[in-house]
Amino acid sequence: MAASSVVCRLRYRGLRGLGRFWFGLEPQTQGRFTSTASAQKENTTAKAAKESKTFQAIQEERREQAERSVLISCPSKINEKKFLDYLSKHGTINKHFFYNSYGAYAVVEFSSRESIASLKESINIPAVEHEAAVPFKSRLLSFKWPGSQSSSHPMPKFKVQSPPSINEINQLLSEKDSIDEQLQCLTEALELTEENVSLRFLVCSLLRDITGAYFPECIIRPFGSTVNSFGKLGCDVDMILDLEGIYATSQKKGSGLSLEYQVKRGASERAVTQSILSVIGKCVDQFGPGCVGVQNILQARCPLVRFSHQPSGFQCDLTANNRVAMKSSELLFLYGQLDPRVRHLVFGVRCWARVHSITSSIPGAWITNFSLTVMVVFFLQQRNPPILPTLDRLKELAGPSDKCVIEGNDCTIVSDLSKITLQQNTDTLEKLLQEFFEFYGNFPFNKASINIRKGKEQTKPETTALYIQNPFETTLNISKNVNATQLERFVALCRESAWLLQQKEILNRSSDSPWGFAALLLPSVTSGAGVKSRRKRKLEPASSRIKNLLDSLKIKGGETVAKKGSANSSS
Ligand code: GTP
Ligand code: MG
């Protein structure tokens, strides 16, 4: 029951830092969670989710808040009170926060949209010397403060928008008492904050002000790790230009008479998407305040416009006509909500993979975060009893309003989480982490594919190194890009980490050397040997190299981690 009420309250917070909230729980509730790694009671979710908001409802709420918000560049020694008093002349301010990103900024959310209109009426286009201004009235503003400011007033608190460095993470992990606590702490340290999610939605909303000039009914929706509950501070903002509202038919049947818009036609849907994105890319480049480094990547499988939004520091990828990806985000969000262990394990595995360069921010033959998350889901479906239901089960539980077919693909999943009954599984995070590594250290990648729809291995339909069936476009492989070398590195690292977790020395809490999960972030000794270990499918006995690692770990402690950290501190 305790777990049930916790899950319920977590869900009420929607997308915002779930783990962060969880760490703020009253001690007795928190204790229960940590001691059994958030063991799920039967029907936990059913009860908890009754009053929860659906994924769509959370997105809509965030989007609406963003439309009532402005982003303001301001002096770093700003007098917060005077600033708020000045803005309050235009209406009640619901929320605001400050952050730093090459200068100080404030996000201010008014309680009504009229305030934005009123504010805009009072703002001038700046007179620029020796140059000319594009007269585009956006909601990205500059706060001008005449004369020098006194610094006698209290400074506002600036909210952090970037992830902690690996050294800071190691420090945090060293203070915990178990691997379970370490993974929970890691999630809390890395996950998107409430403010960061608000800023992401605001950037989408600012972009929509540009695209809305062409397509007034369009919506820019964030997807991917911004909304799937697995986002880490510093991750990119994936966006969809959603034009569905334009296609929605408003004709009433009956009279037989009708009118149609005359439209330009393209050779294919892809060609139309490319043409729309190319115009928008140009517009963002030339008119979008704060948008720099715009690249039109229109020949990609999924055409996109990539740019940096300087005031927020976000790298943005704008796609169009990409509803399946949004559905994938909803699916991952749903899995992340069902059991707190899902997010903790995903954050742990993603962090481990990034530190060891299994994943990369540069596209290539690497395993992606999306694939890794699906691999964790698949592993949790294999537990006995399973921690997560199959995608087919989520489809069976769907109601009539959940029906969703996109480009011929049945993307139906239940939206009401209270319909999902979970089985009791009390595995600790430590056990799950250990067995995740053993599972993938021994997985028959040469012949089997990963399939979360069935929750079972399937025969691989093609010879690519790694085959993970796309959850909704079931003829596609989401890890087609991964080559044999990268897969071998992953397998070798899984084996090494599984082996390390079996060693008592690693599990002994120590104040002067990395232990538990932190020890898995130390430089690997076997990942370079992936090719060699290719044919050995069973866990090998401890190699002398790993023993040496353990020894050096005991001797050098944090020094080794610090060196590693400096090379891998960015996301
Ligand atoms: P980050 O690495 O934190 O950005 O994770 P992410 O989940 O946002 O991944 P990414 O930015 O690479 O992709 C954004 C979203 O696009 C994912 O969450 C998926 O929904 C979708 N996506 C990514 N890669 C694939 C793929 O290979 N196939 C399909 N169908 N969808 C993908
Ligand atoms: Mg992303």
Coordinates of C-alpha atoms and ligand atoms in Angstrom, one line a residue:
M1 CA 0.0 0.0 0.0
A2 CA 2.8 2.4 0.8
A3 CA 4.3 1.8 -2.6
S4 CA 0.9 2.3 -4.1
S5 CA 0.4 5.7 -2.7
V6 CA 3.9 6.7 -3.6
V7 CA 3.5 5.7 -7.2
C8 CA 0.3 7.6 -7.3
R9 CA 1.8 10.8 -6.0
L10 CA 4.8 10.4 -8.3
R11 CA 2.5 10.3 -11.2
Y12 CA 0.7 13.4 -10.1
R13 CA 3.9 15.2 -10.6
G14 CA 3.8 14.2 -14.2
L15 CA 7.0 14.4 -16.1
R16 CA 9.0 16.4 -13.7
G17 CA 11.8 14.8 -11.8
L18 CA 10.1 11.8 -10.4
G19 CA 13.1 10.5 -8.5
R20 CA 13.7 14.0 -7.2
F21 CA 10.3 14.0 -5.7
W22 CA 10.8 10.5 -4.4
F23 CA 13.9 11.6 -2.4
G24 CA 11.7 14.1 -0.7
L25 CA 9.4 11.5 0.7
E26 CA 8.7 11.2 4.4
P27 CA 11.3 8.9 5.9
Q28 CA 9.2 5.9 6.6
T29 CA 7.9 5.7 3.1
Q30 CA 11.3 6.2 1.7
G31 CA 12.7 3.5 3.9
R32 CA 10.3 0.9 2.6
F33 CA 11.2 1.8 -0.9
T34 CA 14.9 1.5 -0.5
S35 CA 14.9 -1.6 1.6
T36 CA 13.2 -3.8 -1.0
A37 CA 14.1 -1.8 -4.1
S38 CA 10.6 -0.6 -4.4
A39 CA 9.0 -3.9 -4.3
Q40 CA 5.7 -3.8 -6.1
K41 CA 2.6 -5.1 -4.4
E42 CA 0.0 -6.7 -6.5
N43 CA -2.4 -4.2 -8.0
T44 CA -0.1 -1.4 -6.9
T45 CA -0.4 0.5 -10.1
A46 CA -4.0 -0.2 -10.6
K47 CA -4.8 1.6 -7.4
A48 CA -2.2 4.2 -7.7
A49 CA -3.0 5.2 -11.3
K50 CA -6.7 5.7 -10.9
E51 CA -6.4 9.4 -10.6
S52 CA -3.3 9.8 -12.6
K53 CA -3.1 12.0 -15.7
T54 CA -2.4 10.4 -19.0
F55 CA 0.7 11.1 -21.0
Q56 CA -1.3 13.3 -23.4
A57 CA -2.9 15.3 -20.6
I58 CA 0.6 16.0 -19.1
Q59 CA 1.9 17.1 -22.4
E60 CA -1.1 19.4 -23.0
E61 CA -0.7 21.0 -19.6
R62 CA 3.0 21.7 -20.1
R63 CA 2.3 23.1 -23.6
E64 CA -0.3 25.4 -22.3
Q65 CA 1.9 26.6 -19.5
A66 CA 4.7 27.3 -22.1
E67 CA 2.3 29.4 -24.2
R68 CA 1.8 31.7 -21.1
S69 CA 5.5 32.0 -20.6
V70 CA 8.3 34.3 -21.7
L71 CA 12.1 33.9 -21.7
I72 CA 14.0 37.0 -20.6
S73 CA 17.7 37.7 -20.7
C74 CA 18.6 39.8 -17.7
P75 CA 21.5 41.3 -15.7
S76 CA 23.1 38.7 -13.5
K77 CA 22.9 40.9 -10.4
I78 CA 19.2 41.4 -11.0
N79 CA 16.9 42.7 -8.2
E80 CA 14.4 40.0 -8.3
K81 CA 11.7 41.9 -6.5
K82 CA 11.8 44.9 -8.8
F83 CA 11.9 42.6 -11.8
L84 CA 8.8 40.8 -10.8
D85 CA 7.0 44.0 -9.8
Y86 CA 7.7 45.4 -13.2
L87 CA 6.3 42.3 -15.0
S88 CA 3.4 42.0 -12.7
K89 CA 1.9 45.1 -14.2
H90 CA 0.8 42.9 -17.1
G91 CA -0.8 40.2 -14.9
T92 CA -0.3 37.6 -12.2
I93 CA 2.9 35.6 -12.4
N94 CA 2.3 31.9 -11.6
K95 CA 5.9 30.8 -11.6
H96 CA 9.4 32.0 -12.4
F97 CA 12.9 30.9 -12.1
F98 CA 16.4 32.1 -13.1
Y99 CA 19.2 30.2 -14.7
N100 CA 22.6 30.8 -16.3
S101 CA 23.5 30.0 -19.9
Y102 CA 26.2 32.3 -21.2
G103 CA 24.3 35.0 -19.2
A104 CA 21.4 35.2 -16.9
Y105 CA 17.9 34.3 -18.0
A106 CA 14.5 34.2 -16.4
V107 CA 11.5 32.0 -17.3
V108 CA 8.4 33.8 -16.3
E109 CA 5.0 32.0 -16.5
F110 CA 1.9 34.3 -16.3
S111 CA -1.4 32.9 -15.2
S112 CA -3.1 34.1 -18.4
R113 CA -2.3 34.5 -22.1
E114 CA -3.7 38.1 -22.0
S115 CA -0.6 39.0 -20.0
I116 CA 1.6 38.0 -22.8
A117 CA -0.4 40.2 -25.2
S118 CA -0.2 43.1 -22.8
L119 CA 3.5 42.6 -22.2
K120 CA 4.2 42.5 -26.0
E121 CA 2.4 45.8 -26.5
S122 CA 4.8 47.5 -24.2
I123 CA 7.9 46.1 -25.8
N124 CA 10.0 47.8 -28.5
I125 CA 12.1 46.4 -31.3
P126 CA 15.6 47.6 -30.4
A127 CA 17.3 50.2 -32.5
V128 CA 20.6 48.7 -33.5
E129 CA 23.6 50.7 -34.6
H130 CA 25.4 49.9 -37.9
E131 CA 23.0 46.9 -38.5
A132 CA 19.3 46.3 -39.0
A133 CA 16.9 44.3 -36.9
V134 CA 14.5 41.6 -38.2
P135 CA 11.2 42.9 -36.8
F136 CA 10.1 39.6 -35.4
K137 CA 8.2 39.9 -32.1
S138 CA 9.1 36.8 -30.2
R139 CA 8.7 35.9 -26.5
L140 CA 12.5 35.9 -26.1
L141 CA 13.2 39.3 -24.5
S142 CA 15.9 41.4 -23.0
F143 CA 15.4 43.2 -19.7
K144 CA 17.1 46.5 -19.7
W145 CA 18.1 48.1 -16.4
P146 CA 19.2 51.7 -16.7
G147 CA 22.3 52.8 -14.8
S148 CA 24.5 50.6 -12.6
Q149 CA 22.8 48.3 -10.2
S150 CA 23.4 48.1 -6.5
S151 CA 24.3 44.6 -5.4
S152 CA 23.0 45.2 -1.8
H153 CA 19.8 43.3 -2.6
P154 CA 19.7 39.5 -2.3
M155 CA 20.7 37.6 -5.4
P156 CA 18.2 35.4 -7.0
K157 CA 18.8 31.6 -6.9
F158 CA 20.0 30.3 -10.3
K159 CA 18.6 26.8 -11.1
V160 CA 21.2 24.4 -12.5
Q161 CA 20.5 23.2 -16.0
S162 CA 23.5 20.9 -16.6
P163 CA 24.3 17.5 -15.3
P164 CA 26.9 16.9 -12.5
S165 CA 30.4 15.9 -13.6
I166 CA 31.5 12.3 -13.2
N167 CA 33.6 13.4 -10.2
E168 CA 30.5 14.9 -8.5
I169 CA 28.6 11.8 -9.3
N170 CA 31.3 9.6 -7.7
Q171 CA 31.2 11.8 -4.7
L172 CA 27.5 11.4 -4.4
L173 CA 27.7 7.7 -4.9
S174 CA 30.4 7.2 -2.3
E175 CA 28.1 8.6 0.4
K176 CA 25.4 6.0 -0.2
D177 CA 25.1 2.7 1.7
S178 CA 24.0 0.3 -1.0
I179 CA 23.9 -0.1 -4.8
D180 CA 20.2 0.4 -4.6
E181 CA 20.7 3.8 -3.0
Q182 CA 23.4 4.6 -5.4
L183 CA 21.2 4.0 -8.4
Q184 CA 18.4 6.0 -6.9
C185 CA 20.8 8.8 -6.1
L186 CA 22.2 8.7 -9.6
T187 CA 18.7 9.1 -11.1
E188 CA 18.0 12.1 -8.8
A189 CA 21.3 13.7 -9.9
L190 CA 20.8 13.3 -13.6
E191 CA 17.1 13.5 -14.3
L192 CA 15.5 16.5 -15.9
T193 CA 14.3 19.0 -13.3
E194 CA 10.9 20.6 -13.3
E195 CA 12.5 23.8 -14.5
N196 CA 14.5 22.1 -17.2
V197 CA 11.3 20.5 -18.6
S198 CA 9.5 23.8 -18.5
L199 CA 12.3 25.4 -20.4
R200 CA 12.2 22.6 -23.0
F201 CA 8.5 23.2 -23.6
L202 CA 9.0 26.9 -23.7
V203 CA 11.7 26.5 -26.5
C204 CA 9.2 24.4 -28.4
S205 CA 6.6 27.1 -27.9
L206 CA 8.9 29.8 -29.1
L207 CA 9.7 27.8 -32.2
R208 CA 6.0 27.4 -32.8
D209 CA 5.6 31.1 -32.9
I210 CA 7.8 31.0 -36.1
T211 CA 6.2 27.9 -37.7
G212 CA 2.8 29.2 -36.8
A213 CA 3.3 32.1 -39.3
Y214 CA 3.1 29.4 -42.1
F215 CA 0.8 26.9 -40.4
P216 CA -1.4 28.6 -37.8
E217 CA -2.8 25.3 -36.6
C218 CA 0.5 23.6 -36.1
I219 CA 2.0 22.5 -32.8
I220 CA 5.6 21.8 -31.9
R221 CA 5.7 18.9 -29.6
P222 CA 8.8 17.6 -27.7
F223 CA 9.3 13.9 -27.8
G224 CA 12.2 11.5 -27.0
S225 CA 14.0 11.8 -23.7
T226 CA 12.4 15.3 -22.9
V227 CA 9.1 13.5 -22.2
N228 CA 9.8 9.8 -21.9
S229 CA 11.0 10.2 -18.3
F230 CA 14.5 8.9 -19.1
G231 CA 15.9 12.3 -20.0
K232 CA 19.2 13.4 -18.5
L233 CA 20.1 17.0 -17.9
G234 CA 21.9 18.2 -21.0
C235 CA 20.1 15.8 -23.4
D236 CA 18.9 17.2 -26.8
V237 CA 15.4 18.5 -27.4
D238 CA 13.7 16.3 -30.0
M239 CA 10.7 18.1 -31.5
I240 CA 7.9 17.3 -34.0
L241 CA 6.2 19.8 -36.1
D242 CA 2.7 18.4 -35.8
L243 CA 0.4 19.4 -38.7
E244 CA -2.3 16.9 -37.9
G245 CA -4.7 19.7 -36.8
I246 CA -4.6 21.0 -40.4
Y247 CA -5.5 17.7 -41.9
A248 CA -8.4 17.2 -39.5
T249 CA -11.6 17.4 -41.5
S250 CA -14.3 19.8 -40.5
Q251 CA -16.9 18.9 -43.2
K252 CA -20.3 17.8 -42.2
K253 CA -21.6 15.0 -44.3
G254 CA -25.1 15.2 -45.7
S255 CA -25.7 17.8 -48.4
G256 CA -23.2 16.3 -50.8
L257 CA -21.7 19.8 -51.4
S258 CA -18.3 20.6 -50.1
L259 CA -15.3 22.9 -50.5
E260 CA -11.7 21.9 -50.6
Y261 CA -8.5 23.9 -50.2
Q262 CA -6.4 24.1 -53.3
V263 CA -3.0 22.9 -52.4
K264 CA 0.5 22.4 -53.9
R265 CA 1.4 18.8 -54.3
G266 CA 4.6 17.0 -53.7
A267 CA 5.9 13.7 -55.2
S268 CA 5.5 11.9 -51.8
E269 CA 4.9 12.6 -48.2
R270 CA 8.6 12.5 -47.6
A271 CA 9.1 15.2 -50.3
V272 CA 6.4 17.4 -48.8
T273 CA 8.0 17.0 -45.3
Q274 CA 11.4 17.9 -46.8
S275 CA 10.1 20.9 -48.5
I276 CA 8.3 22.2 -45.3
L277 CA 11.4 21.6 -43.2
S278 CA 13.7 23.3 -45.6
V279 CA 11.6 26.5 -45.5
I280 CA 11.2 26.3 -41.7
G281 CA 15.0 25.7 -41.4
K282 CA 15.7 28.8 -43.4
C283 CA 13.2 30.8 -41.4
V284 CA 14.6 29.6 -38.0
D285 CA 18.1 30.5 -39.3
Q286 CA 17.1 34.0 -40.5
F287 CA 14.4 35.1 -38.1
G288 CA 14.7 32.9 -35.0
P289 CA 16.2 34.9 -32.1
G290 CA 18.8 32.8 -30.3
C291 CA 18.7 30.0 -32.9
V292 CA 22.2 29.4 -34.3
G293 CA 24.1 26.8 -36.3
V294 CA 21.0 25.8 -38.2
Q295 CA 21.5 22.7 -40.4
N296 CA 18.9 21.2 -42.7
I297 CA 19.5 17.4 -42.6
L298 CA 16.8 16.6 -45.1
Q299 CA 18.2 13.4 -46.6
A300 CA 18.2 11.5 -43.3
R301 CA 15.7 8.6 -42.9
C302 CA 13.8 11.0 -40.8
P303 CA 14.4 14.5 -42.3
L304 CA 15.2 17.1 -39.7
V305 CA 16.4 20.6 -38.9
R306 CA 19.1 20.8 -36.3
F307 CA 20.0 24.0 -34.4
S308 CA 21.3 25.3 -31.1
H309 CA 19.1 27.4 -29.1
Q310 CA 21.6 29.6 -27.4
P311 CA 19.5 31.2 -24.6
S312 CA 18.6 27.7 -23.3
G313 CA 21.8 25.9 -24.3
F314 CA 19.7 23.2 -25.9
Q315 CA 20.6 21.3 -29.1
C316 CA 17.3 20.9 -30.9
D317 CA 16.3 18.4 -33.6
L318 CA 13.1 19.4 -35.4
T319 CA 11.3 16.7 -37.4
A320 CA 7.9 16.6 -39.0
N321 CA 5.4 13.9 -39.7
N322 CA 7.0 11.6 -37.0
R323 CA 4.0 10.5 -35.0
V324 CA 5.4 7.0 -34.4
A325 CA 8.3 8.5 -32.5
M326 CA 5.9 10.3 -30.3
K327 CA 4.1 7.1 -29.6
S328 CA 7.4 5.4 -28.7
S329 CA 8.0 8.2 -26.2
E330 CA 4.6 7.5 -24.7
L331 CA 5.4 3.8 -24.5
L332 CA 8.7 4.4 -22.7
F333 CA 7.0 6.9 -20.4
L334 CA 4.4 4.4 -19.5
Y335 CA 7.0 1.7 -18.8
G336 CA 9.0 4.2 -16.7
Q337 CA 5.8 4.9 -14.6
L338 CA 5.0 1.3 -13.9
D339 CA 7.8 0.6 -11.4
P340 CA 10.4 3.0 -10.0
R341 CA 13.1 0.4 -10.6
V342 CA 12.7 0.9 -14.4
R343 CA 14.0 4.4 -14.3
H344 CA 16.7 3.7 -11.8
L345 CA 18.0 0.8 -13.9
V346 CA 17.8 2.8 -17.2
F347 CA 19.6 5.8 -15.7
G348 CA 22.3 3.5 -14.3
V349 CA 22.8 1.6 -17.6
R350 CA 22.7 4.8 -19.7
C351 CA 25.3 6.4 -17.4
W352 CA 27.5 3.3 -17.4
A353 CA 27.3 3.1 -21.2
R354 CA 28.1 6.7 -21.7
V355 CA 31.1 6.6 -19.4
H356 CA 32.5 3.6 -21.3
S357 CA 31.7 5.3 -24.7
I358 CA 29.2 2.5 -25.6
T359 CA 26.9 5.4 -26.5
S360 CA 27.9 8.7 -28.0
S361 CA 26.4 12.1 -28.7
I362 CA 27.7 11.8 -32.2
P363 CA 25.7 9.6 -34.6
G364 CA 27.5 6.4 -35.7
A365 CA 27.7 2.7 -35.3
W366 CA 27.1 3.0 -31.5
I367 CA 24.2 1.7 -29.5
T368 CA 21.8 4.6 -28.9
N369 CA 20.1 5.5 -25.6
F370 CA 16.8 4.6 -27.2
S371 CA 18.0 1.1 -28.0
L372 CA 19.6 0.7 -24.5
T373 CA 16.3 1.7 -22.9
V374 CA 14.4 -0.9 -24.9
M375 CA 17.0 -3.5 -23.9
V376 CA 16.4 -2.7 -20.2
V377 CA 12.6 -3.0 -20.8
F378 CA 13.1 -6.3 -22.5
F379 CA 15.3 -7.6 -19.7
L380 CA 12.6 -6.6 -17.1
Q381 CA 10.0 -8.5 -19.1
Q382 CA 12.2 -11.6 -18.7
R383 CA 12.2 -11.6 -14.9
N384 CA 10.4 -14.2 -13.1
P385 CA 7.8 -12.9 -12.3
P386 CA 8.1 -10.2 -15.0
I387 CA 8.5 -6.6 -13.8
L388 CA 7.1 -5.2 -17.0
P389 CA 4.2 -6.4 -19.2
T390 CA 4.7 -7.0 -22.9
L391 CA 3.6 -4.5 -25.5
D392 CA 1.0 -6.9 -26.8
R393 CA -0.5 -6.9 -23.2
L394 CA -0.6 -3.1 -23.2
K395 CA -2.4 -3.3 -26.5
E396 CA -4.9 -5.9 -25.1
L397 CA -5.7 -3.6 -22.2
A398 CA -6.4 -0.6 -24.4
G399 CA -9.9 1.0 -24.6
P400 CA -11.6 2.2 -27.7
S401 CA -10.3 5.7 -27.3
D402 CA -6.7 4.4 -27.2
K403 CA -7.0 3.0 -30.8
C404 CA -4.1 4.5 -32.8
V405 CA -3.0 3.5 -36.3
I406 CA -0.1 5.5 -37.8
E407 CA 0.8 4.9 -41.4
G408 CA -0.7 1.4 -41.3
N409 CA 1.1 0.5 -38.0
D410 CA -1.1 -0.4 -35.1
C411 CA 0.3 1.8 -32.3
T412 CA -2.5 1.1 -29.8
I413 CA -1.5 1.0 -26.1
V414 CA -3.5 1.5 -23.0
S415 CA -3.4 5.0 -21.7
D416 CA -5.1 4.3 -18.4
L417 CA -2.4 2.8 -16.2
S418 CA -4.9 1.7 -13.6
K419 CA -5.9 -1.2 -16.0
I420 CA -2.4 -2.7 -15.7
T421 CA -1.9 -5.3 -13.0
L422 CA 1.7 -5.9 -12.0
Q423 CA 3.0 -9.1 -10.5
Q424 CA 4.9 -9.2 -7.3
N425 CA 8.6 -9.0 -7.9
T426 CA 10.9 -7.9 -5.1
D427 CA 14.2 -8.0 -6.8
T428 CA 16.6 -5.4 -5.6
L429 CA 18.3 -3.0 -8.0
E430 CA 21.6 -4.6 -7.2
K431 CA 20.3 -7.9 -8.3
L432 CA 18.7 -6.5 -11.4
L433 CA 21.9 -4.6 -12.3
Q434 CA 24.0 -7.7 -11.9
E435 CA 21.6 -9.9 -13.9
F436 CA 21.2 -7.3 -16.6
F437 CA 24.9 -7.6 -17.3
E438 CA 24.8 -11.3 -17.1
F439 CA 21.8 -11.5 -19.4
Y440 CA 23.4 -9.4 -22.1
G441 CA 26.8 -10.8 -21.5
N442 CA 25.4 -14.1 -22.6
F443 CA 22.6 -13.1 -25.0
P444 CA 22.6 -15.0 -28.3
F445 CA 22.9 -11.9 -30.4
N446 CA 24.1 -13.9 -33.4
K447 CA 20.7 -15.6 -33.8
A448 CA 18.1 -13.9 -31.6
S449 CA 16.4 -10.5 -31.8
I450 CA 15.0 -8.4 -28.9
N451 CA 11.3 -8.0 -29.1
I452 CA 9.4 -6.1 -26.4
R453 CA 6.1 -6.6 -28.2
K454 CA 6.2 -10.3 -27.5
G455 CA 8.5 -10.1 -24.5
K456 CA 10.5 -13.0 -25.9
E457 CA 13.6 -13.5 -28.0
Q458 CA 12.7 -14.0 -31.7
T459 CA 14.7 -15.5 -34.5
K460 CA 16.7 -12.7 -36.1
P461 CA 15.1 -11.8 -39.5
E462 CA 18.4 -10.4 -40.9
T463 CA 22.1 -10.6 -40.3
T464 CA 22.7 -7.2 -38.7
A465 CA 24.9 -7.4 -35.5
L466 CA 22.1 -6.3 -33.2
Y467 CA 18.4 -6.6 -33.9
I468 CA 15.9 -4.8 -31.7
Q469 CA 12.5 -4.8 -33.2
N470 CA 11.0 -1.4 -33.6
P471 CA 8.1 -1.5 -31.1
F472 CA 5.5 0.0 -33.5
E473 CA 7.0 -0.3 -37.0
T474 CA 7.6 -4.0 -36.5
T475 CA 9.5 -4.7 -39.7
L476 CA 12.2 -2.2 -38.7
N477 CA 15.3 -2.7 -36.5
I478 CA 16.0 0.3 -34.2
S479 CA 19.7 -0.8 -33.9
K480 CA 20.5 -1.4 -37.5
N481 CA 23.3 1.1 -37.3
V482 CA 25.2 -0.9 -34.7
N483 CA 28.2 -2.8 -36.1
A484 CA 29.8 -6.0 -34.8
T485 CA 32.7 -4.2 -33.1
Q486 CA 30.4 -2.0 -31.0
L487 CA 28.2 -4.9 -30.0
E488 CA 31.3 -6.9 -29.0
R489 CA 32.5 -3.9 -26.8
F490 CA 29.0 -3.9 -25.2
V491 CA 29.1 -7.6 -24.5
A492 CA 32.6 -7.5 -23.2
L493 CA 31.7 -4.7 -20.8
C494 CA 28.6 -6.4 -19.7
R495 CA 30.7 -9.5 -18.8
E496 CA 33.3 -7.4 -17.0
S497 CA 30.7 -5.5 -15.0
A498 CA 28.8 -8.7 -14.1
W499 CA 32.1 -10.2 -12.9
L500 CA 33.0 -7.1 -10.9
L501 CA 29.6 -7.1 -9.2
Q502 CA 30.3 -10.7 -8.0
Q503 CA 33.4 -9.6 -6.2
K504 CA 33.1 -8.9 -2.5
E505 CA 35.7 -6.1 -2.7
I506 CA 33.4 -4.1 -5.0
L507 CA 30.4 -4.4 -2.8
N508 CA 32.2 -3.4 0.4
R509 CA 31.3 0.2 1.1
S510 CA 34.5 2.2 1.3
S511 CA 35.1 5.9 1.8
D512 CA 38.4 6.1 0.0
S513 CA 37.8 4.1 -3.2
P514 CA 35.0 3.7 -5.6
W515 CA 32.7 0.9 -4.7
G516 CA 29.4 -0.6 -5.9
F517 CA 28.1 1.1 -9.0
A518 CA 30.9 3.7 -8.9
A519 CA 33.4 0.9 -9.4
L520 CA 31.6 0.0 -12.7
L521 CA 32.4 3.5 -14.0
L522 CA 36.2 2.9 -13.7
P523 CA 38.1 2.5 -16.9
S524 CA 37.4 -0.9 -18.5
V525 CA 40.1 -3.4 -19.0
T526 CA 38.2 -5.7 -21.4
S527 CA 36.2 -3.5 -23.7
G528 CA 39.0 -3.2 -26.1
A529 CA 39.2 -6.9 -26.1
G530 CA 35.7 -7.3 -27.4
V531 CA 36.8 -9.0 -30.7
K532 CA 38.8 -11.6 -28.8
S533 CA 35.9 -12.6 -26.5
R534 CA 33.5 -12.8 -29.4
R535 CA 33.1 -16.6 -29.4
K536 CA 33.1 -17.1 -25.7
R537 CA 29.5 -16.9 -24.8
K538 CA 29.7 -17.9 -21.1
L539 CA 31.1 -15.7 -18.4
E540 CA 34.8 -16.2 -18.2
P541 CA 36.6 -16.8 -14.9
A542 CA 38.2 -13.7 -13.5
S543 CA 41.0 -12.7 -15.8
S544 CA 44.2 -11.5 -14.3
R545 CA 43.6 -8.1 -15.9
I546 CA 40.3 -7.6 -14.1
K547 CA 42.1 -8.7 -10.9
N548 CA 44.7 -6.1 -11.5
L549 CA 41.9 -3.6 -12.0
L550 CA 40.5 -4.5 -8.6
D551 CA 43.9 -4.2 -7.0
S552 CA 44.5 -0.8 -8.6
L553 CA 41.0 0.3 -7.5
K554 CA 41.8 -0.5 -3.9
I555 CA 45.1 1.3 -4.1
K556 CA 44.3 4.3 -6.2
G557 CA 40.7 4.9 -5.3
G558 CA 39.2 8.2 -6.4
E559 CA 42.3 9.2 -8.3
T560 CA 41.5 6.7 -11.1
V561 CA 37.9 7.9 -11.3
A562 CA 39.0 11.5 -11.4
K563 CA 41.2 10.8 -14.5
K564 CA 38.4 9.0 -16.2
G565 CA 35.9 11.7 -15.3
S566 CA 37.8 14.5 -16.9
A567 CA 37.6 12.7 -20.2
N568 CA 33.9 11.9 -20.0
S569 CA 32.3 14.6 -18.1
S570 CA 30.1 15.8 -20.9
S571 CA 26.9 14.1 -22.0
Ligands
GTP1 P1 18.8 11.0 -25.8 O1 20.1 10.2 -26.2 O2 18.8 11.3 -24.3 O3 18.6 12.1 -26.6 O4 17.7 9.9 -25.9 P2 16.4 9.9 -26.9 O5 15.5 8.8 -26.4 O6 15.8 11.3 -26.9 O7 17.0 9.5 -28.3 P3 17.2 10.3 -29.6 O8 17.3 11.8 -29.4 O9 18.3 9.6 -30.3 O10 15.8 10.0 -30.4 C1 14.6 10.6 -30.0 C2 13.5 9.6 -30.1 O11 13.4 9.2 -31.5 C3 13.6 8.4 -29.3 O12 13.2 8.5 -28.0 C4 12.7 7.4 -30.1 O13 11.4 7.7 -29.8 C5 13.0 7.9 -31.5 N1 14.1 7.1 -32.1 C6 15.4 7.2 -32.0 N2 16.0 6.3 -32.7 C7 15.1 5.6 -33.3 C8 15.2 4.5 -34.3 O14 16.2 4.0 -34.6 N3 14.0 4.1 -34.7 C9 12.8 4.6 -34.3 N4 11.7 4.2 -34.8 N5 12.7 5.6 -33.5 C10 13.9 6.1 -33.0
MG2 MG 16.9 12.9 -27.7

